[in-house]
Coordinates of N, CA, C and O in Angstrom, one line a residue:
M194 N 150.1 153.5 187.1 CA 149.8 152.2 187.0 C 150.3 151.7 185.6 O 149.8 152.0 184.6
N195 N 151.3 151.0 185.7 CA 151.9 150.4 184.5 C 151.7 148.9 184.6 O 151.9 148.3 185.6
M196 N 151.3 148.4 183.5 CA 151.2 146.9 183.4 C 152.1 146.4 182.4 O 152.4 147.0 181.4
L197 N 152.5 145.2 182.6 CA 153.5 144.6 181.8 C 152.9 143.3 181.1 O 152.4 142.5 181.8
F198 N 152.9 143.3 179.8 CA 152.4 142.1 179.1 C 153.6 141.6 178.4 O 154.4 142.3 177.8
E199 N 153.7 140.3 178.4 CA 154.8 139.7 177.6 C 154.2 138.9 176.5 O 153.4 138.1 176.6
L200 N 154.8 139.3 175.3 CA 154.3 138.6 174.1 C 155.6 138.0 173.5 O 156.4 138.7 172.9
G201 N 155.7 136.8 173.6 CA 156.9 136.1 173.0 C 158.1 136.7 173.6 O 158.3 136.7 174.8
S202 N 159.1 137.2 172.8 CA 160.4 137.7 173.3 C 160.3 139.1 173.6 O 161.2 139.7 174.2
Q203 N 159.2 139.8 173.2 CA 159.1 141.2 173.5 C 158.1 141.4 174.6 O 157.2 140.7 174.7
S204 N 158.4 142.4 175.3 CA 157.4 142.7 176.4 C 156.9 144.1 176.0 O 157.6 144.9 175.5
M205 N 155.6 144.3 176.3 CA 155.0 145.5 176.1 C 154.6 146.1 177.4 O 154.1 145.4 178.3
L206 N 154.8 147.3 177.5 CA 154.5 148.0 178.7 C 153.3 148.9 178.4 O 153.3 149.7 177.5
L207 N 152.3 148.7 179.1 CA 151.1 149.6 179.0 C 151.2 150.7 180.0 O 151.3 150.5 181.2
T208 N 151.2 151.8 179.5 CA 151.2 153.0 180.4 C 149.9 153.6 180.2 O 149.1 153.4 179.3
E209 N 149.6 154.6 181.1 CA 148.4 155.2 181.0 C 148.3 156.1 179.7 O 149.2 156.8 179.4
G210 N 147.3 155.8 179.0 CA 147.1 156.6 177.7 C 147.7 155.9 176.5 O 147.5 156.3 175.4
H211 N 148.7 155.0 176.7 CA 149.4 154.4 175.6 C 149.1 152.9 175.6 O 149.3 152.3 176.7
I212 N 148.8 152.4 174.5 CA 148.6 150.9 174.4 C 149.9 150.2 174.2 O 150.2 149.3 174.9
F213 N 150.6 150.7 173.2 CA 151.9 150.0 172.9 C 153.0 151.0 173.1 O 152.9 152.2 172.9
E214 N 154.1 150.5 173.4 CA 155.3 151.3 173.5 C 156.0 151.1 172.1 O 156.3 150.0 171.7
L215 N 156.1 152.2 171.4 CA 156.7 152.1 170.0 C 158.2 152.2 170.2 O 158.7 153.2 170.7
N216 N 158.8 151.2 169.6 CA 160.3 151.3 169.5 C 160.7 150.9 168.1 O 159.9 150.5 167.3
A217 N 161.9 151.0 167.8 CA 162.4 150.8 166.5 C 162.3 149.4 166.0 O 162.0 149.1 164.8
Q218 N 162.5 148.5 166.9 CA 162.3 147.0 166.6 C 160.9 146.7 166.2 O 160.7 146.0 165.2
L219 N 159.9 147.3 166.8 CA 158.5 147.0 166.5 C 158.2 147.6 165.2 O 157.5 147.0 164.4
I220 N 158.7 148.8 164.9 CA 158.4 149.4 163.6 C 159.1 148.6 162.5 O 158.4 148.4 161.5
N221 N 160.3 148.1 162.7 CA 160.9 147.3 161.7 C 160.1 146.0 161.5 O 159.9 145.6 160.3
D222 N 159.7 145.4 162.5 CA 158.9 144.2 162.4 C 157.6 144.4 161.7 O 157.2 143.6 160.8
I223 N 157.0 145.5 161.9 CA 155.7 145.9 161.2 C 156.0 146.1 159.7 O 155.2 145.6 158.9
I224 N 157.1 146.8 159.4 CA 157.4 147.0 158.0 C 157.7 145.7 157.3 O 157.2 145.4 156.2
F225 N 158.5 144.8 157.9 CA 158.9 143.5 157.3 C 157.6 142.6 157.2 O 157.4 142.0 156.2
Q226 N 156.8 142.7 158.2 CA 155.6 141.9 158.1 C 154.6 142.4 157.0 O 154.0 141.7 156.3
G227 N 154.6 143.7 156.8 CA 153.8 144.4 155.8 C 154.3 144.0 154.4 O 153.6 143.6 153.5
I228 N 155.7 144.0 154.3 CA 156.3 143.6 153.0 C 156.0 142.1 152.7 O 155.7 141.7 151.6
A229 N 156.2 141.3 153.8 CA 156.0 139.9 153.6 C 154.5 139.6 153.2 O 154.2 138.7 152.4
I230 N 153.6 140.3 153.9 CA 152.2 140.1 153.5 C 151.9 140.5 152.1 O 151.2 139.9 151.4
F231 N 152.5 141.7 151.7 CA 152.4 142.1 150.3 C 152.9 141.1 149.3 O 152.3 140.8 148.3
I232 N 154.1 140.6 149.6 CA 154.8 139.6 148.7 C 153.9 138.3 148.7 O 153.6 137.7 147.7
L233 N 153.4 137.9 149.9 CA 152.6 136.7 150.0 C 151.3 137.0 149.2 O 150.8 136.1 148.5
F234 N 150.7 138.1 149.4 CA 149.5 138.5 148.6 C 149.7 138.5 147.1 O 148.9 137.9 146.3
F235 N 150.8 139.1 146.7 CA 151.2 139.1 145.3 C 151.4 137.7 144.7 O 150.9 137.3 143.7
F236 N 152.2 136.9 145.5 CA 152.4 135.5 145.1 C 151.1 134.7 145.1 O 150.9 134.0 144.1
L237 N 150.3 134.8 146.1 CA 149.0 134.1 146.1 C 148.1 134.5 145.0 O 147.4 133.7 144.4
S238 N 148.1 135.8 144.7 CA 147.3 136.3 143.6 C 147.7 135.7 142.3 O 146.9 135.4 141.4
K239 N 149.0 135.6 142.0 CA 149.5 135.0 140.8 C 149.3 133.5 140.8 O 148.9 132.9 139.8
V240 N 149.6 132.9 141.9 CA 149.5 131.4 141.9 C 148.1 130.9 142.2 O 147.6 130.0 141.6
L241 N 147.3 131.5 143.0 CA 146.1 131.0 143.5 C 144.9 131.8 143.0 O 144.0 131.3 142.3
F242 N 144.9 133.1 143.2 CA 143.7 133.9 142.9 C 143.5 134.1 141.4 O 142.4 134.0 141.0
E243 N 144.5 134.3 140.6 CA 144.4 134.4 139.2 C 143.8 133.2 138.5 O 142.8 133.3 137.8
P244 N 144.3 132.0 138.8 CA 143.7 130.8 138.2 C 142.3 130.5 138.7 O 141.4 130.1 137.9
V245 N 142.0 130.8 139.9 CA 140.6 130.7 140.5 C 139.7 131.6 139.8 O 138.6 131.3 139.4
R246 N 140.2 132.9 139.6 CA 139.4 133.9 138.9 C 139.1 133.4 137.4 O 138.0 133.5 136.9
K247 N 140.1 132.9 136.8 CA 140.0 132.4 135.4 C 139.0 131.2 135.4 O 138.1 131.1 134.5
V248 N 139.1 130.3 136.3 CA 138.2 129.1 136.4 C 136.8 129.6 136.6 O 135.8 129.2 136.0
L249 N 136.6 130.6 137.5 CA 135.3 131.2 137.7 C 134.7 131.9 136.5 O 133.5 131.8 136.2
E250 N 135.6 132.6 135.8 CA 135.1 133.3 134.6 C 134.8 132.3 133.5 O 133.7 132.4 132.8
N251 N 135.6 131.2 133.4 CA 135.3 130.2 132.4 C 134.0 129.5 132.8 O 133.1 129.2 131.9
R252 N 133.8 129.2 134.0 CA 132.6 128.6 134.5 C 131.4 129.5 134.3 O 130.3 129.0 133.8
T253 N 131.5 130.8 134.5 CA 130.5 131.8 134.3 C 130.1 131.8 132.8 O 128.9 131.8 132.4
E254 N 131.2 131.8 131.9 CA 131.0 131.8 130.5 C 130.3 130.6 130.0 O 129.3 130.6 129.2
K255 N 130.7 129.4 130.6 CA 130.0 128.1 130.2 C 128.6 128.1 130.6 O 127.7 127.7 129.8
I256 N 128.3 128.6 131.8 CA 126.9 128.6 132.3 C 126.1 129.6 131.4 O 124.9 129.2 131.0
K257 N 126.7 130.7 131.0 CA 126.0 131.7 130.1 C 125.7 131.0 128.8 O 124.6 131.1 128.3
N258 N 126.7 130.3 128.2 CA 126.5 129.6 126.9 C 125.5 128.5 127.1 O 124.6 128.3 126.1
D259 N 125.5 127.8 128.2 CA 124.5 126.7 128.4 C 123.1 127.3 128.4 O 122.2 126.7 127.9
I260 N 122.9 128.4 129.1 CA 121.6 129.1 129.2 C 121.2 129.5 127.8 O 120.0 129.3 127.4
E261 N 122.1 130.1 127.0 CA 121.7 130.5 125.7 C 121.4 129.3 124.8 O 120.4 129.4 124.0
D262 N 122.1 128.2 124.9 CA 121.8 127.0 124.2 C 120.5 126.4 124.6 O 119.7 126.0 123.7
A263 N 120.2 126.4 125.9 CA 118.9 125.9 126.4 C 117.8 126.8 125.8 O 116.7 126.2 125.4
A264 N 118.0 128.1 125.8 CA 116.9 129.0 125.3 C 116.7 128.7 123.8 O 115.6 128.6 123.3
K265 N 117.8 128.5 123.1 CA 117.7 128.2 121.6 C 117.0 126.9 121.4 O 116.2 126.7 120.5
D266 N 117.4 125.9 122.2 CA 116.8 124.6 122.1 C 115.3 124.6 122.4 O 114.5 124.0 121.8
K267 N 115.0 125.4 123.4 CA 113.6 125.6 123.7 C 112.8 126.2 122.6 O 111.7 125.8 122.3
E268 N 113.4 127.3 121.9 CA 112.7 127.9 120.8 C 112.6 126.9 119.6 O 111.6 126.8 119.0
D269 N 113.7 126.1 119.4 CA 113.6 125.1 118.3 C 112.5 124.0 118.6 O 111.8 123.6 117.7
A270 N 112.4 123.6 119.9 CA 111.4 122.7 120.3 C 110.0 123.2 120.1 O 109.1 122.5 119.6
A271 N 109.9 124.5 120.4 CA 108.5 125.1 120.2 C 108.2 125.2 118.8 O 107.1 125.0 118.4
A272 N 109.2 125.5 117.9 CA 109.0 125.6 116.5 C 108.6 124.2 115.9 O 107.7 124.0 115.1
L273 N 109.3 123.2 116.4 CA 109.1 121.8 116.0 C 107.7 121.4 116.4 O 106.9 120.7 115.7
K274 N 107.3 121.7 117.6 CA 106.0 121.4 118.1 C 104.9 122.0 117.3 O 103.9 121.4 116.9
A275 N 105.1 123.3 117.0 CA 104.2 124.0 116.1 C 104.1 123.3 114.7 O 103.0 123.2 114.2
E276 N 105.2 122.9 114.2 CA 105.3 122.3 112.9 C 104.5 120.9 113.0 O 103.7 120.6 112.1
Y277 N 104.8 120.2 114.0 CA 104.1 118.9 114.2 C 102.6 119.1 114.4 O 101.8 118.3 113.9
D278 N 102.2 120.1 115.1 CA 100.8 120.4 115.3 C 100.1 120.7 114.0 O 99.0 120.2 113.7
E279 N 100.8 121.5 113.2 CA 100.3 121.8 111.8 C 100.2 120.6 111.0 O 99.2 120.4 110.3
K280 N 101.2 119.7 111.1 CA 101.2 118.5 110.3 C 100.0 117.6 110.7 O 99.4 117.0 109.9
L281 N 99.8 117.5 112.1 CA 98.7 116.7 112.6 C 97.3 117.3 112.0 O 96.4 116.5 111.6
K282 N 97.2 118.6 112.0 CA 96.0 119.2 111.4 C 95.8 118.8 110.0 O 94.8 118.5 109.5
S283 N 97.0 118.9 109.3 CA 97.0 118.6 107.8 C 96.6 117.1 107.6 O 95.8 116.8 106.7
I284 N 97.1 116.3 108.5 CA 96.8 114.8 108.4 C 95.3 114.6 108.7 O 94.7 113.8 108.0
D285 N 94.8 115.3 109.6 CA 93.3 115.2 109.9 C 92.5 115.6 108.7 O 91.5 114.9 108.4
K286 N 92.9 116.7 108.1 CA 92.2 117.2 106.9 C 92.3 116.2 105.8 O 91.3 115.8 105.1
E287 N 93.5 115.6 105.6 CA 93.7 114.6 104.5 C 92.9 113.4 104.8 O 92.3 112.8 103.9
K288 N 92.8 113.0 106.1 CA 92.1 111.8 106.5 C 90.6 112.0 106.1 O 89.9 111.1 105.6
E289 N 90.1 113.2 106.5 CA 88.7 113.5 106.2 C 88.4 113.5 104.7 O 87.4 113.0 104.2
E290 N 89.4 114.0 103.9 CA 89.2 114.0 102.4 C 89.2 112.6 101.9 O 88.4 112.3 101.0
I291 N 90.1 111.8 102.4 CA 90.2 110.4 102.0 C 88.8 109.7 102.3 O 88.3 108.9 101.5
L292 N 88.4 109.9 103.5 CA 87.1 109.3 103.9 C 85.9 109.8 103.1 O 85.1 109.0 102.7
A293 N 85.9 111.1 102.8 CA 84.9 111.6 101.9 C 84.9 111.0 100.5 O 83.9 110.6 100.0
N294 N 86.1 110.9 100.0 CA 86.3 110.3 98.7 C 85.9 108.8 98.7 O 85.2 108.3 97.7
A295 N 86.2 108.1 99.7 CA 85.8 106.7 99.9 C 84.3 106.6 99.9 O 83.7 105.7 99.3
R296 N 83.7 107.5 100.7 CA 82.2 107.5 100.8 C 81.6 107.7 99.4 O 80.6 107.1 99.0
K297 N 82.1 108.7 98.7 CA 81.6 109.0 97.4 C 81.7 107.8 96.4 O 80.8 107.5 95.7
K298 N 82.9 107.2 96.5 CA 83.2 106.1 95.6 C 82.2 104.9 96.0 O 81.7 104.2 95.1
A299 N 82.0 104.7 97.3 CA 81.1 103.7 97.7 C 79.7 104.0 97.3 O 79.0 103.0 96.8
Q300 N 79.2 105.2 97.4 CA 77.9 105.6 96.9 C 77.8 105.4 95.4 O 76.7 104.9 94.9
K301 N 78.8 105.8 94.7 CA 78.8 105.7 93.2 C 78.7 104.2 92.9 O 77.9 103.8 92.0
R302 N 79.5 103.4 93.6 CA 79.5 101.9 93.3 C 78.2 101.3 93.6 O 77.7 100.4 92.9
E303 N 77.6 101.8 94.7 CA 76.3 101.3 95.1 C 75.3 101.6 94.1 O 74.5 100.7 93.7
A304 N 75.3 102.8 93.5 CA 74.4 103.2 92.5 C 74.6 102.4 91.2 O 73.6 102.0 90.6
E305 N 75.9 102.1 90.9 CA 76.2 101.3 89.7 C 75.6 99.9 89.9 O 75.1 99.3 89.0
I306 N 75.8 99.3 91.1 CA 75.3 98.0 91.4 C 73.8 97.9 91.3 O 73.2 97.0 90.7
V307 N 73.1 98.9 91.9 CA 71.7 99.0 91.8 C 71.2 99.1 90.4 O 70.3 98.4 89.9
E308 N 71.9 99.9 89.6 CA 71.6 100.1 88.2 C 71.8 98.8 87.4 O 71.0 98.4 86.6
E309 N 72.9 98.1 87.7 CA 73.2 96.8 87.1 C 72.1 95.8 87.4 O 71.6 95.0 86.6
A310 N 71.7 95.8 88.7 CA 70.7 94.9 89.2 C 69.3 95.2 88.5 O 68.6 94.3 88.1
N311 N 69.0 96.5 88.4 CA 67.8 96.8 87.7 C 67.8 96.4 86.2 O 66.8 95.9 85.7
A312 N 69.0 96.7 85.6 CA 69.1 96.3 84.2 C 69.0 94.8 84.0 O 68.3 94.3 83.1
E313 N 69.6 94.0 85.0 CA 69.5 92.5 84.9 C 68.1 92.1 85.1 O 67.6 91.2 84.5
A314 N 67.4 92.8 86.1 CA 66.0 92.4 86.3 C 65.1 92.7 85.1 O 64.3 91.9 84.7
D315 N 65.4 93.9 84.4 CA 64.7 94.2 83.2 C 65.0 93.1 82.1 O 64.1 92.7 81.4
R316 N 66.3 92.7 82.0 CA 66.6 91.7 81.0 C 65.9 90.4 81.3 O 65.3 89.7 80.4
I317 N 65.8 90.0 82.6 CA 65.1 88.8 83.0 C 63.6 88.9 82.7 O 63.0 88.0 82.2
L318 N 63.0 90.1 83.0 CA 61.6 90.3 82.7 C 61.4 90.2 81.2 O 60.4 89.6 80.7
S319 N 62.3 90.8 80.5 CA 62.1 90.8 79.0 C 62.2 89.4 78.5 O 61.5 89.0 77.6
R320 N 63.2 88.7 78.9 CA 63.4 87.3 78.5 C 62.2 86.5 78.9 O 61.7 85.6 78.1
A321 N 61.7 86.7 80.1 CA 60.5 85.9 80.6 C 59.3 86.3 79.7 O 58.5 85.4 79.3
S322 N 59.2 87.6 79.3 CA 58.0 88.0 78.5 C 58.2 87.3 77.1 O 57.2 86.9 76.5
Q323 N 59.4 87.3 76.6 CA 59.7 86.6 75.3 C 59.3 85.1 75.4 O 58.7 84.6 74.5
E324 N 59.7 84.5 76.5 CA 59.4 83.1 76.7 C 57.9 82.8 76.8 O 57.4 81.9 76.3
I325 N 57.3 83.8 77.5 CA 55.8 83.6 77.6 C 55.2 83.8 76.3 O 54.3 83.0 75.9
A326 N 55.6 84.8 75.5 CA 55.1 85.0 74.2 C 55.4 83.8 73.3 O 54.5 83.3 72.5
L327 N 56.6 83.2 73.4 CA 56.9 82.0 72.7 C 56.0 80.8 73.1 O 55.6 80.1 72.2
E328 N 55.8 80.7 74.4 CA 55.0 79.6 74.9 C 53.5 79.8 74.3 O 52.9 78.8 73.9
K329 N 53.1 81.0 74.4 CA 51.7 81.3 73.9 C 51.7 80.9 72.4 O 50.7 80.3 71.9
S330 N 52.7 81.3 71.7 CA 52.8 81.0 70.3 C 52.8 79.4 70.1 O 52.0 78.9 69.2
K331 N 53.5 78.7 70.9 CA 53.6 77.3 70.8 C 52.2 76.7 71.1 O 51.7 75.8 70.4
V332 N 51.6 77.2 72.2 CA 50.3 76.7 72.6 C 49.3 77.0 71.5 O 48.5 76.1 71.1
S333 N 49.4 78.2 70.9 CA 48.5 78.6 69.8 C 48.7 77.6 68.6 O 47.7 77.2 68.0
D334 N 49.9 77.4 68.3 CA 50.2 76.4 67.2 C 49.7 75.0 67.5 O 49.1 74.4 66.6
E335 N 49.9 74.6 68.7 CA 49.4 73.3 69.1 C 47.9 73.2 69.0 O 47.3 72.2 68.6
M336 N 47.3 74.3 69.4 CA 45.8 74.4 69.4 C 45.3 74.4 68.0 O 44.3 73.7 67.7
R337 N 46.0 75.1 67.1 CA 45.6 75.0 65.7 C 45.7 73.6 65.1 O 44.9 73.2 64.4
K338 N 46.8 73.0 65.5 CA 47.0 71.6 65.0 C 45.9 70.7 65.6 O 45.4 69.9 64.9
E339 N 45.6 70.9 66.9 CA 44.5 70.1 67.5 C 43.2 70.4 66.8 O 42.4 69.5 66.5
I340 N 43.0 71.7 66.5 CA 41.7 72.0 65.8 C 41.7 71.4 64.4 O 40.6 70.8 64.0
V341 N 42.8 71.4 63.7 CA 42.9 70.8 62.4 C 42.6 69.3 62.6 O 41.9 68.7 61.8
R342 N 43.3 68.7 63.6 CA 43.1 67.2 63.8 C 41.6 66.9 64.1 O 41.0 66.0 63.6
V343 N 41.1 67.8 65.0 CA 39.7 67.6 65.4 C 38.8 67.7 64.1 O 37.8 67.0 63.9
A344 N 39.1 68.8 63.4 CA 38.3 69.0 62.1 C 38.4 67.9 61.2 O 37.4 67.4 60.5
T345 N 39.6 67.3 61.1 CA 39.8 66.2 60.2 C 39.1 65.0 60.7 O 38.4 64.3 60.0
A346 N 39.1 64.8 62.0 CA 38.4 63.7 62.6 C 36.9 63.9 62.4 O 36.2 62.9 62.2
M347 N 36.4 65.1 62.6 CA 35.0 65.4 62.4 C 34.6 65.1 60.9 O 33.6 64.6 60.6
A348 N 35.5 65.6 60.1 CA 35.2 65.4 58.6 C 35.1 63.9 58.3 O 34.2 63.4 57.6
A349 N 36.0 63.1 59.0 CA 36.0 61.7 58.8 C 34.7 61.1 59.3 O 34.1 60.2 58.7
K350 N 34.3 61.6 60.5 CA 33.1 61.0 61.1 C 31.9 61.4 60.2 O 31.0 60.6 60.0
I351 N 31.9 62.7 59.7 CA 30.8 63.1 58.9 C 30.7 62.3 57.6 O 29.6 61.9 57.2
I352 N 31.8 62.1 57.0 CA 31.8 61.3 55.8 C 31.4 59.9 56.1 O 30.6 59.3 55.3
E353 N 31.8 59.3 57.2 CA 31.4 58.0 57.6 C 29.9 57.9 57.8 O 29.2 56.9 57.4
Q354 N 29.4 58.8 58.4 CA 28.0 58.7 58.8 C 27.1 59.3 57.8 O 25.9 59.0 57.8
Q355 N 27.5 60.2 57.1 CA 26.7 60.9 56.1 C 25.4 61.3 56.8 O 24.3 60.7 56.5
I356 N 25.6 62.1 57.7 CA 24.4 62.5 58.5 C 23.8 63.8 58.0 O 24.5 64.5 57.2
D357 N 22.7 64.1 58.4 CA 22.1 65.3 58.0 C 22.6 66.5 58.8 O 23.4 66.3 59.7
E358 N 22.1 67.6 58.5 CA 22.7 68.8 59.1 C 22.4 68.9 60.6 O 23.3 69.4 61.3
S359 N 21.4 68.5 61.1 CA 21.1 68.5 62.6 C 22.0 67.6 63.3 O 22.6 68.0 64.4
K360 N 22.3 66.5 62.7 CA 23.3 65.6 63.4 C 24.7 66.2 63.3 O 25.5 66.0 64.2
Q361 N 24.9 66.8 62.1 CA 26.2 67.4 62.0 C 26.4 68.5 63.0 O 27.5 68.6 63.6
D362 N 25.4 69.4 63.3 CA 25.6 70.4 64.3 C 25.7 69.8 65.7 O 26.5 70.3 66.5
A363 N 25.0 68.7 66.0 CA 25.2 68.1 67.3 C 26.6 67.5 67.4 O 27.2 67.6 68.5
L364 N 27.1 67.0 66.3 CA 28.5 66.4 66.3 C 29.5 67.5 66.6 O 30.5 67.3 67.3
I365 N 29.3 68.6 65.9 CA 30.3 69.8 66.2 C 30.2 70.2 67.6 O 31.2 70.5 68.2
E366 N 29.0 70.3 68.1 CA 28.8 70.6 69.5 C 29.5 69.7 70.4 O 30.2 70.1 71.4
D367 N 29.4 68.4 70.2 CA 30.0 67.4 71.0 C 31.5 67.5 70.9 O 32.3 67.4 71.9
T368 N 32.0 67.7 69.7 CA 33.5 67.9 69.5 C 34.0 69.1 70.3 O 35.1 69.0 70.9
L369 N 33.3 70.2 70.2 CA 33.7 71.4 70.9 C 33.7 71.1 72.4 O 34.6 71.6 73.1
K370 N 32.7 70.4 72.9 CA 32.7 70.1 74.3 C 33.9 69.2 74.7 O 34.5 69.4 75.7
E371 N 34.3 68.3 73.8 CA 35.5 67.5 74.1 C 36.7 68.3 74.1 O 37.6 68.1 75.0
M372 N 36.8 69.3 73.2 CA 38.0 70.1 73.2 C 38.0 71.2 74.3 O 39.0 71.7 74.7
G373 N 36.9 71.5 74.7 CA 36.7 72.5 75.7 C 36.3 73.8 75.1 O 37.1 74.3 74.3
G374 N 35.2 74.3 75.4 CA 34.6 75.5 74.7 C 35.5 76.7 75.0 O 35.6 77.6 74.2
S375 N 36.1 76.8 76.2 CA 36.8 78.0 76.5 C 38.1 78.1 75.6 O 38.5 79.2 75.2
T376 N 38.7 77.0 75.3 CA 39.9 77.0 74.4 C 39.5 77.5 73.1 O 40.2 78.3 72.5
W377 N 38.4 77.1 72.5 CA 38.0 77.5 71.2 C 37.6 78.9 71.2 O 38.0 79.6 70.3
L378 N 36.9 79.4 72.3 CA 36.5 80.8 72.3 C 37.6 81.7 72.6 O 37.6 82.9 72.2
S379 N 38.7 81.3 73.4 CA 39.7 82.2 73.7 C 40.6 82.6 72.5 O 41.3 83.6 72.5
R380 N 40.5 81.8 71.5 CA 41.3 82.1 70.3 C 40.6 83.2 69.5 O 40.8 84.1 69.0

């Protein structure tokens, strides 16, 4: 049982147990095709594969550098965040110190104001006491003048009337009643 297959210009005869009939032309074609494939592979590797490999290596290197840069940037960002957090804590402490100092100053100023007010009140009371003492002195002087005037008036009445001692005592009593007994006795 022989079968005949035609492939292009060559025909292959399949015999029992053999797939291909090997002849010199087929061997030459296989060798030339092998050489052509090798040359084509060499040419493509120089023209196509080598540049593609370089592009891929460059791309790989760039990605590796980008990853390293990203990791470095992440570390820098973490350090900056830690620094800013520390600064925020420092600012909070400084704010508390400023507020505490302001409170102390306000309390000190309040104490000064209260002390000044108390001193002013003491001055006012002292001045009022002095004015009261002055007024008492004036009233006392006026009372003495009034007593002298009354005594002079009494003396004038006594001399005018030339009265006896009982009339004189009654006259003094009347004069004291006119002046007011409490005024005379308070002195």
